[in-house]
PDB file of C-alpha atoms and ligand atoms in Angstrom:
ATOM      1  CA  UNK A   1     209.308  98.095 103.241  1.00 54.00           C
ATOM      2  CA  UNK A   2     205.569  97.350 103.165  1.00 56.00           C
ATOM      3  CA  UNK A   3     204.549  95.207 106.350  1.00 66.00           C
ATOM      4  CA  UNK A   4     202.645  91.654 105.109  1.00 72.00           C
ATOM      5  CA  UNK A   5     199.240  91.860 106.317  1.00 88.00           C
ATOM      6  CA  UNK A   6     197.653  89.233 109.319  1.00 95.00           C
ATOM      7  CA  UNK A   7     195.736  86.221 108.560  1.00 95.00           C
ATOM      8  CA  UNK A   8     193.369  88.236 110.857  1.00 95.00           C
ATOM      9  CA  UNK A   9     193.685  91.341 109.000  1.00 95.00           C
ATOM     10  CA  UNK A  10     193.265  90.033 105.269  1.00 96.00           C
ATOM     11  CA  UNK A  11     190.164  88.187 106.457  1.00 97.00           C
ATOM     12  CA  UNK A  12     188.647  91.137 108.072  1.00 97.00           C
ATOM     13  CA  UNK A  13     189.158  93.057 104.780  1.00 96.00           C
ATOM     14  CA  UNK A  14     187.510  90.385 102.844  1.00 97.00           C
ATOM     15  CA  UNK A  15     184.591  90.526 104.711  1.00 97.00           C
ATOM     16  CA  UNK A  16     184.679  94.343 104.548  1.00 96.00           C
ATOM     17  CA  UNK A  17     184.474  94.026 100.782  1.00 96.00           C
ATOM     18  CA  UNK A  18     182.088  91.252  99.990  1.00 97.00           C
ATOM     19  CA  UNK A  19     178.572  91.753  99.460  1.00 97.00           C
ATOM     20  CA  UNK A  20     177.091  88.072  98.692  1.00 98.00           C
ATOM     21  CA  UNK A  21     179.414  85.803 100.809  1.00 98.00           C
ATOM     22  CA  UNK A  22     178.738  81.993 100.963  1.00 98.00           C
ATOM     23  CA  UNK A  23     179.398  80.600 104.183  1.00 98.00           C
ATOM     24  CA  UNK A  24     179.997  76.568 104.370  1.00 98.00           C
ATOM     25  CA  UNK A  25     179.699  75.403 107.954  1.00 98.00           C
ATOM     26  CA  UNK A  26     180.156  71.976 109.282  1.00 96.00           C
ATOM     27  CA  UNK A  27     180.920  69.609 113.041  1.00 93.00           C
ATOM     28  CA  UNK A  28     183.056  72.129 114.137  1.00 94.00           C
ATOM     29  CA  UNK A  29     180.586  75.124 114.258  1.00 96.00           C
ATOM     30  CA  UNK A  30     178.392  72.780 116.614  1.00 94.00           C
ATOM     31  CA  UNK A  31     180.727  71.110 119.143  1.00 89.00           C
ATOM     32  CA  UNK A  32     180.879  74.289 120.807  1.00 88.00           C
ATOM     33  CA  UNK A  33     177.310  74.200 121.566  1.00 90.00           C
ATOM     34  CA  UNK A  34     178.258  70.388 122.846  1.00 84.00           C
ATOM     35  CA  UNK A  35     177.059  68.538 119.740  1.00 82.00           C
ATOM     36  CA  UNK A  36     179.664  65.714 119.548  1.00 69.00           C
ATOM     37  CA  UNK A  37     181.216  65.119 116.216  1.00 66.00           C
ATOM     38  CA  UNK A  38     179.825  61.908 114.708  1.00 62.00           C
ATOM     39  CA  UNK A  39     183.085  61.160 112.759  1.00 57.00           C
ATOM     40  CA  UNK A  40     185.511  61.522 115.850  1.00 56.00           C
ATOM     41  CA  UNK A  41     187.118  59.235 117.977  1.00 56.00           C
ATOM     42  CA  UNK A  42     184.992  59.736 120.334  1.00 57.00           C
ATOM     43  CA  UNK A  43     182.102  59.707 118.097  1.00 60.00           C
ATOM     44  CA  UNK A  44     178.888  57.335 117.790  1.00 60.00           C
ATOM     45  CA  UNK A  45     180.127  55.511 114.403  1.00 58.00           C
ATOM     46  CA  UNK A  46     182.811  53.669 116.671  1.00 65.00           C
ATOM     47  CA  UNK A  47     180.011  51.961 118.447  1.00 73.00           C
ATOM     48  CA  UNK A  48     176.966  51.873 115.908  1.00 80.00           C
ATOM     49  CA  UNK A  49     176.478  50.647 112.243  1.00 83.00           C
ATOM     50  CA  UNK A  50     174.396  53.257 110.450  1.00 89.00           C
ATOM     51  CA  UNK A  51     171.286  52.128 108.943  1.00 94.00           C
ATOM     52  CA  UNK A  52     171.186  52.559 105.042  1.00 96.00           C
ATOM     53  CA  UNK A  53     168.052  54.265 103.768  1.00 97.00           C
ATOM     54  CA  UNK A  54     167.249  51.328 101.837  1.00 97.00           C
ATOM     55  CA  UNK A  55     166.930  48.917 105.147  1.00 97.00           C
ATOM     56  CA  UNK A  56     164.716  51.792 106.825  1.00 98.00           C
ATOM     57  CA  UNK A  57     162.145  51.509 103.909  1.00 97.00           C
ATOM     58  CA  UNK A  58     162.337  47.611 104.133  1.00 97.00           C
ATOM     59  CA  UNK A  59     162.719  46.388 107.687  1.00 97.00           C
ATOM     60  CA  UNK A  60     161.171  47.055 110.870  1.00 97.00           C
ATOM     61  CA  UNK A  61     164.220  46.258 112.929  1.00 97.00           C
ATOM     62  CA  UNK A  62     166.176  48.490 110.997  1.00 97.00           C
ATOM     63  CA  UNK A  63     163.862  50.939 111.939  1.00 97.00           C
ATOM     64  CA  UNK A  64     163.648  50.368 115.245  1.00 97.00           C
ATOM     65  CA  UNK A  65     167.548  50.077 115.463  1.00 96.00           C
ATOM     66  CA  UNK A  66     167.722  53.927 113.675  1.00 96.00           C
ATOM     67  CA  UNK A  67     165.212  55.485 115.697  1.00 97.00           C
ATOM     68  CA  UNK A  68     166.519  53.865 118.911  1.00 95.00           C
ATOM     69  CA  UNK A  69     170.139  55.529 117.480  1.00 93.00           C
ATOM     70  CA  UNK A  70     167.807  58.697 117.271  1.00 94.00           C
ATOM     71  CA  UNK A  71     166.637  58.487 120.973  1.00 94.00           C
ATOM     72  CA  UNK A  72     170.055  58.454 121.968  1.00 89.00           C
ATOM     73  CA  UNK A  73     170.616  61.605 120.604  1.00 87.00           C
ATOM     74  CA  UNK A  74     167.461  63.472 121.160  1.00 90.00           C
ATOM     75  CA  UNK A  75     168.385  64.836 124.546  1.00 84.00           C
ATOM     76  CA  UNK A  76     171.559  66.651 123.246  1.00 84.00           C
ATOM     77  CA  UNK A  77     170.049  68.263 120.427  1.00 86.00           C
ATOM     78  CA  UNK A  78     166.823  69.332 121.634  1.00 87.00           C
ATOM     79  CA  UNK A  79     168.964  70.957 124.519  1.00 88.00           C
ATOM     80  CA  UNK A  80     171.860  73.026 122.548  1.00 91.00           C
ATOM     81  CA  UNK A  81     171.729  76.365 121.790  1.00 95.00           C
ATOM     82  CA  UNK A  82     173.631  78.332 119.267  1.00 97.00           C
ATOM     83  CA  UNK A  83     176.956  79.801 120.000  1.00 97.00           C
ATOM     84  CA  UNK A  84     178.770  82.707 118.771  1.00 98.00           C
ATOM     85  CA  UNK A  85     179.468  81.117 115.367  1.00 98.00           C
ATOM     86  CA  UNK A  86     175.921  80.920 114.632  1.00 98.00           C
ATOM     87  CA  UNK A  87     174.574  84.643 115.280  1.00 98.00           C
ATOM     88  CA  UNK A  88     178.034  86.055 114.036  1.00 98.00           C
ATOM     89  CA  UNK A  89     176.742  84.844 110.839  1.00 98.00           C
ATOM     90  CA  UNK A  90     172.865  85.905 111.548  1.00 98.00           C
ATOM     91  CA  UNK A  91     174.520  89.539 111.725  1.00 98.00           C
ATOM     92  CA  UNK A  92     176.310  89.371 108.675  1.00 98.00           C
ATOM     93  CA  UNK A  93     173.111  88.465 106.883  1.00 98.00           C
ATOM     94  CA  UNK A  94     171.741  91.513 109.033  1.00 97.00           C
ATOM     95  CA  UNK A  95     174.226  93.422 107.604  1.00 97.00           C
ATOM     96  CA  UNK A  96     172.913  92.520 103.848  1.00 97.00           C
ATOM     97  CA  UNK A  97     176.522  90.373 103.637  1.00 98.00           C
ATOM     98  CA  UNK A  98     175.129  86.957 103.550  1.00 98.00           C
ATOM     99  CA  UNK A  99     174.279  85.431 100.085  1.00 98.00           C
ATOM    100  CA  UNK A 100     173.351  81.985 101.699  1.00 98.00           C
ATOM    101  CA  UNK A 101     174.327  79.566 104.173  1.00 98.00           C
ATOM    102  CA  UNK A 102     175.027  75.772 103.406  1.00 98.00           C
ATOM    103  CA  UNK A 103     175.578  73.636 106.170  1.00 98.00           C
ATOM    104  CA  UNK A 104     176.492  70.074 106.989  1.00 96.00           C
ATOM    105  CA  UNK A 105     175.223  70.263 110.181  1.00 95.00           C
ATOM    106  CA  UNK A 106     171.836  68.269 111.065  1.00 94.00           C
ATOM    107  CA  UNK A 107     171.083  70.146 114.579  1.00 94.00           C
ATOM    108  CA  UNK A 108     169.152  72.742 113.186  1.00 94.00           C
ATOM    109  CA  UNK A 109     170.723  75.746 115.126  1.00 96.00           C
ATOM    110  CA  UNK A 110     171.401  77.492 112.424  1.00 97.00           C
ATOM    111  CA  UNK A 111     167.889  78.149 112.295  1.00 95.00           C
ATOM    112  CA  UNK A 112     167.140  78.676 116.109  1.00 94.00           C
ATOM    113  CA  UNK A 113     169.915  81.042 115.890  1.00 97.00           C
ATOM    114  CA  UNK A 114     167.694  83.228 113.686  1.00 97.00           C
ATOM    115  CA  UNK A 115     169.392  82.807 110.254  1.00 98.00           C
ATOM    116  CA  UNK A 116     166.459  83.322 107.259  1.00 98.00           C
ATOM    117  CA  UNK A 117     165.163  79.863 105.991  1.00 96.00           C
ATOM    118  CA  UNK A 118     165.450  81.415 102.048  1.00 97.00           C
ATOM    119  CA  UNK A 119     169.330  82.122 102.922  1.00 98.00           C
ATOM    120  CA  UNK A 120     169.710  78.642 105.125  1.00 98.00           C
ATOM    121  CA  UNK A 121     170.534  75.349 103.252  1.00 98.00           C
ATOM    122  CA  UNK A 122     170.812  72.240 105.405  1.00 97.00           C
ATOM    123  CA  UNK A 123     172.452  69.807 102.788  1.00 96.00           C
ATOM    124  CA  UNK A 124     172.158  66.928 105.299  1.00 95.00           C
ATOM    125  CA  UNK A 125     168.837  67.508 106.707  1.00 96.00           C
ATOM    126  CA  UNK A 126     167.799  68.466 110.419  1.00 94.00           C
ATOM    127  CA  UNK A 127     166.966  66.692 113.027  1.00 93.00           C
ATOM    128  CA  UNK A 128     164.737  69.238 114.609  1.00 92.00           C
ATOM    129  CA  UNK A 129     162.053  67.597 112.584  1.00 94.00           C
ATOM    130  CA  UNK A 130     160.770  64.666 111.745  1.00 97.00           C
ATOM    131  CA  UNK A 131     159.256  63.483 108.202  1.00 97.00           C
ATOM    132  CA  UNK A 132     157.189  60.993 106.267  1.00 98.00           C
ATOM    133  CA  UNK A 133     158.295  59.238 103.721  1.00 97.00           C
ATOM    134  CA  UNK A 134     155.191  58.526 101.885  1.00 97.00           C
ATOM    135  CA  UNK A 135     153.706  62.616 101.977  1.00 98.00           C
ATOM    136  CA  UNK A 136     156.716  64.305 102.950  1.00 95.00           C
ATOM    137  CA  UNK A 137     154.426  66.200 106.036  1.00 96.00           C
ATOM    138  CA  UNK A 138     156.995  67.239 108.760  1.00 95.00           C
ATOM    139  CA  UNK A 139     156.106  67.296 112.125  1.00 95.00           C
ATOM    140  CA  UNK A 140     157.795  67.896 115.514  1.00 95.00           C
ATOM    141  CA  UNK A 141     160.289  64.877 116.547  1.00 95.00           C
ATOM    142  CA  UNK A 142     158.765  64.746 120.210  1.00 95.00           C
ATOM    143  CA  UNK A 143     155.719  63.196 120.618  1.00 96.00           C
ATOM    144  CA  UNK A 144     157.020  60.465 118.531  1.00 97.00           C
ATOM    145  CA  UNK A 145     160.169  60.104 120.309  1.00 97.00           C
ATOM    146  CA  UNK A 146     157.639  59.548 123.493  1.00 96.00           C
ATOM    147  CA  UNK A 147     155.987  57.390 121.191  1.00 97.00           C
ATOM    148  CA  UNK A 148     158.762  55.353 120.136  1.00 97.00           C
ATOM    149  CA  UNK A 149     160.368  55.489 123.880  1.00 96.00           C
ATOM    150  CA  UNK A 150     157.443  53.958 125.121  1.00 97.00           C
ATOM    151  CA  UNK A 151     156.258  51.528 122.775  1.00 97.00           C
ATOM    152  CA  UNK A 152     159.469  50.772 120.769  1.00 96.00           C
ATOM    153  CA  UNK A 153     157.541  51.129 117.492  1.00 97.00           C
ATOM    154  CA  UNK A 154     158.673  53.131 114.791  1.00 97.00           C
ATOM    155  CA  UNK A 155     156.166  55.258 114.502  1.00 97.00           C
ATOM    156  CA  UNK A 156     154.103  56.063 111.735  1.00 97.00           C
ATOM    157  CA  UNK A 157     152.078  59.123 109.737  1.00 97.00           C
ATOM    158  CA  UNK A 158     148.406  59.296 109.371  1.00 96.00           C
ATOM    159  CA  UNK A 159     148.663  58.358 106.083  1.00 98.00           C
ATOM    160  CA  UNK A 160     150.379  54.803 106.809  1.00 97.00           C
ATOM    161  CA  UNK A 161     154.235  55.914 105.446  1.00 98.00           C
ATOM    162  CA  UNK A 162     156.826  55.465 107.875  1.00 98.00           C
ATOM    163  CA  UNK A 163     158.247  58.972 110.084  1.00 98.00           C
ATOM    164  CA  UNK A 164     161.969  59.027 109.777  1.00 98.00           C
ATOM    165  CA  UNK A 165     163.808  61.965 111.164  1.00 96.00           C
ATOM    166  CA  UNK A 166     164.657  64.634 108.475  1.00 96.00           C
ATOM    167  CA  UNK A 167     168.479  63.662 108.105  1.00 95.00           C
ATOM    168  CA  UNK A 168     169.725  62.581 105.020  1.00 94.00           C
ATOM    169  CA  UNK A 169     170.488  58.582 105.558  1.00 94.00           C
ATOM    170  CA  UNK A 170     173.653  56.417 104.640  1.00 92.00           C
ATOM    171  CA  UNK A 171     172.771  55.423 100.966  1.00 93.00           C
ATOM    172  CA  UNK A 172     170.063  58.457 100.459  1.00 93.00           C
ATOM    173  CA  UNK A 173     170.506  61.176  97.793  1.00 91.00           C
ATOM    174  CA  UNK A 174     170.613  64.365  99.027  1.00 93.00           C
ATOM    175  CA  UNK A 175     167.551  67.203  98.134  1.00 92.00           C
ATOM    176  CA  UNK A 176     168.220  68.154  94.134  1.00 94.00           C
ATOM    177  CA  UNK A 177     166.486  71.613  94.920  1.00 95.00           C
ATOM    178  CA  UNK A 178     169.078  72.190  97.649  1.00 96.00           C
ATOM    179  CA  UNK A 179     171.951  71.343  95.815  1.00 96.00           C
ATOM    180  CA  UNK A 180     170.636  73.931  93.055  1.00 97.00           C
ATOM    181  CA  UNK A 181     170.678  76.595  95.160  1.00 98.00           C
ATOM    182  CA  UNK A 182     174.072  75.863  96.697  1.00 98.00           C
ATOM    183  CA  UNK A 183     175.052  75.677  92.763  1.00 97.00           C
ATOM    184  CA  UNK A 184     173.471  78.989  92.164  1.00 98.00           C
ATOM    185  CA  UNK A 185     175.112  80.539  95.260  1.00 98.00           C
ATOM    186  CA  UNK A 186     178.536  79.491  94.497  1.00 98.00           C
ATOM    187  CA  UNK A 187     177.915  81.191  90.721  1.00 98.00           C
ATOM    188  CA  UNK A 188     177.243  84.437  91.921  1.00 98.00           C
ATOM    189  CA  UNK A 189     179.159  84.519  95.705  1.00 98.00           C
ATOM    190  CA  UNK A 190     182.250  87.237  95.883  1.00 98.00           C
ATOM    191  CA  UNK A 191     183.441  85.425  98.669  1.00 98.00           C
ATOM    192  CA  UNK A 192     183.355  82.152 100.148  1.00 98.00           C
ATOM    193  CA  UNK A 193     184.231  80.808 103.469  1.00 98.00           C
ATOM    194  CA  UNK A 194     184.342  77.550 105.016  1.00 98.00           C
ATOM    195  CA  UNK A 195     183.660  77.181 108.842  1.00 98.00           C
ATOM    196  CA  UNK A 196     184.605  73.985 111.237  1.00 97.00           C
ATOM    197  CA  UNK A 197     184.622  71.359 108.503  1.00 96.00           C
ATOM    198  CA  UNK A 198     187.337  69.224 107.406  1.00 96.00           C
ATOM    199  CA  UNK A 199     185.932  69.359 103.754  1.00 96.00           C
ATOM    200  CA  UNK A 200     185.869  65.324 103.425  1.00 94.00           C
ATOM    201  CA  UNK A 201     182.358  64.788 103.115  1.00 90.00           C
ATOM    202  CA  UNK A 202     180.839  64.736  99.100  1.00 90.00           C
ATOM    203  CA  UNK A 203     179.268  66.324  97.343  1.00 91.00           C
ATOM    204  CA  UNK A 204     178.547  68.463  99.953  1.00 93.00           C
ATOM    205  CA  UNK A 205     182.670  69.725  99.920  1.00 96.00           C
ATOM    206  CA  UNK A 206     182.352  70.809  96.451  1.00 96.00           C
ATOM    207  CA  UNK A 207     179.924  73.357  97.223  1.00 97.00           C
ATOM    208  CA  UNK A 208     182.784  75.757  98.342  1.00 98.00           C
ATOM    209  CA  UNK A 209     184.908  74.792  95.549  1.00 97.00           C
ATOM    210  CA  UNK A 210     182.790  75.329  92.780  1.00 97.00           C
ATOM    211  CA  UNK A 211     183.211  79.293  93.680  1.00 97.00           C
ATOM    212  CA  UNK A 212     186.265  79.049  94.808  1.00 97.00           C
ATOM    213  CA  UNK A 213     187.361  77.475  90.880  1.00 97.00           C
ATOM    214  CA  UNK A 214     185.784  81.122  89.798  1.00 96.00           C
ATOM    215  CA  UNK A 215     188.390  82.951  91.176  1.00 96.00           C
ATOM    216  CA  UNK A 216     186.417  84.296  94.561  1.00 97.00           C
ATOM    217  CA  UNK A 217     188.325  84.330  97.796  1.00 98.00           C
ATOM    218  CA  UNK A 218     188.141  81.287  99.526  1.00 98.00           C
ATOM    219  CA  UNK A 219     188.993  81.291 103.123  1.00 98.00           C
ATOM    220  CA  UNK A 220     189.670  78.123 105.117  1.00 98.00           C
ATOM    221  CA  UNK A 221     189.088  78.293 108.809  1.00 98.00           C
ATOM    222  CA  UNK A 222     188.877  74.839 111.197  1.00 97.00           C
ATOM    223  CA  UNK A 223     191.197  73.100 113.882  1.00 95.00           C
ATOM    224  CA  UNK A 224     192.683  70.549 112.296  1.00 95.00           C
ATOM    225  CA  UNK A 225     193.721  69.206 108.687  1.00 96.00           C
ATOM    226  CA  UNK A 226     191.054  69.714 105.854  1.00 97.00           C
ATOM    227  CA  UNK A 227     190.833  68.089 102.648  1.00 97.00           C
ATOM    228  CA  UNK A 228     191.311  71.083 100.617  1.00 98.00           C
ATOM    229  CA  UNK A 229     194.520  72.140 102.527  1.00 97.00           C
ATOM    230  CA  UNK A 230     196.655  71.489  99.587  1.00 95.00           C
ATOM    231  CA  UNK A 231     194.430  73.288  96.589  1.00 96.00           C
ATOM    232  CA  UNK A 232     195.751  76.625  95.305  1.00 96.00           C
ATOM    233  CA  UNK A 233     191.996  77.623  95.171  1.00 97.00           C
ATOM    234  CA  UNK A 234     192.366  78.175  98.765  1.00 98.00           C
ATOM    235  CA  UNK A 235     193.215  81.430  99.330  1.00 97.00           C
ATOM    236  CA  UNK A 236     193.927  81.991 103.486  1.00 98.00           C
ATOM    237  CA  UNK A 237     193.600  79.498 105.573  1.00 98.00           C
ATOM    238  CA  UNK A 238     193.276  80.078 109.311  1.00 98.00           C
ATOM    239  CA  UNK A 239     193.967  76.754 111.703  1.00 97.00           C
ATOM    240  CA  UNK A 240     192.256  76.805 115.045  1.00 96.00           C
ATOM    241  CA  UNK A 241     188.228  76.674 117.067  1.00 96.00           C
ATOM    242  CA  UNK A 242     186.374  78.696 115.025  1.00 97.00           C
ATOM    243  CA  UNK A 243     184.245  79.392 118.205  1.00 96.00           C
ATOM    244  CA  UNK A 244     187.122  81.176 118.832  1.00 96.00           C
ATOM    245  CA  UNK A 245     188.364  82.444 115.473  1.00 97.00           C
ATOM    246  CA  UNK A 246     185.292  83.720 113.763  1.00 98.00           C
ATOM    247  CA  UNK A 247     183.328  86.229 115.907  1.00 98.00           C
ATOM    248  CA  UNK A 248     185.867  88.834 116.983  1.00 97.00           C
ATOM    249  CA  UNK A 249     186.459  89.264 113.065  1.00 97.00           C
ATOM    250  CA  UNK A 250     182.815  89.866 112.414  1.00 98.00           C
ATOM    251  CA  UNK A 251     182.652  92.218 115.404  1.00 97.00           C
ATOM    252  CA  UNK A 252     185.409  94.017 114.144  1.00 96.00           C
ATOM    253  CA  UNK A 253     183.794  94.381 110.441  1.00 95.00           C
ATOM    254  CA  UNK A 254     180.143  95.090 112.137  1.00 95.00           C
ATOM    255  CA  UNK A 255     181.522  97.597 114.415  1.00 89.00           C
ATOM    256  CA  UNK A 256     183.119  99.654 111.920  1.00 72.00           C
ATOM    257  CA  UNK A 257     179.916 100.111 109.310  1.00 64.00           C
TER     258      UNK A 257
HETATM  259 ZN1  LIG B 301     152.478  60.624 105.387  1.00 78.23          ZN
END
């Protein structure tokens, strides 16, 4: 009698067969480098009303109420680091494995981790830096956080637009040129995992889907429920911290090639 497989094991061999795998990462990849998850209990939606894009471009107390909101935060995410999640994934694109990376997450450590910017797509935006709305010219969040601490003016570029950090706002499209590369990705992936999100959030959710629907391995790991629990597209789903999950199974794939 032939002994079924692990969870562990079947994901391990997936990754030893893929060559162009699309990662999907979201809140859960970054509260173990003590990000809090902004849709928890616990999180800063129970105690703040987000500021729609539109209000940013029109009032000056809603943009003093979103960068004061941005203040708050500063501190945490200028001080996090990557964890174990993120360079797991750094050496699979070491490794030539990595097709691209989409994220949800707007902390930008990803990047600091050392993952390529052509292979890195933050659908959200990051708040590592900060961007006008008139010229588009990003700059480093800092000085105008000192700025803005100081003076309690939302501060402004050179050439008069107003800075905004570079998050997608409530009520703001997200970037057509990065959803056409997630598109493209998820056409041409051979496997595609999803990584600490509860896959609730559109359209960013149906980048994982849209390869999934070709027929590509779809692997499901998170602690806790996910939206796409109950799809027969997903084929293994693993429940618990991906912290924990993830990068002994790369290790083990790395190790071996
Ligand atoms: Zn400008």
């Amino acid at each position: 009698m032939e002994i079924e497989s692990s969870p562990r094991e079947r994901f391990i061999r997936f990754l030893q067969t893929s060559q162009r795998i699309l990662i999907f990462t979201g809140a859960g990849v970054s509260t173990g480098s003590g990000i809090p998850d902004f849709r928890g209990p616990q999180g800063v939606w129970t105690r703040r009303q987000p500021v729609y894009y539109d209000d940013f471009m029109r009032s000056e107390q809603a943009r003093i109420e979103h960068w004061d909101y941005k203040l708050e935060g500063w501190q945490a995410f200028r001080q996090a680091r990557p964890n174990g999640v993120h360079e797991a994934i750094v050496d699979l694109e070491r490794a030539g494995k990595l097709l691209l990376l989409v994220t949800q997450n707007i902390d930008g450590l990803h990047a600091r981790a050392g993952t390529s910017p052509e292979r890195l797509v933050e659908l959200h935006g990051t708040n590592l830096l900060v961007e006008c709305q008139a010229c588009h010219r990003r700059s480093d969040p800092e000085p105008h956080f000192e700025a803005f601490r100081q003076t309690r003016r939302p501060p402004r570029c050179y050439c008069g637009g107003f800075l905004k950090p570079a998050t997608i706002s409530f009520g703001q499209s997200l970037d057509s040129a990065d959803l056409d590369q997630a598109g493209e990705a998820a056409a041409a992936t051979d496997l595609v995992v999803a990584l600490g999100s509860s896959l609730s959030v559109y359209p960013a959710a149906s980048i994982p889907l849209l390869a999934a629907r070709r027929g590509v391995p779809y692997v499901v790991i998170n602690r806790g429920p996910t939206g796409h629990d109950d799809l027969l597209e997903v084929t293994l789903r693993m429940e618990g911290d991906v912290t924990e999950l993830f990068p002994p199974m790369v290790r083990a794939v790395l190790a071996e090639s």
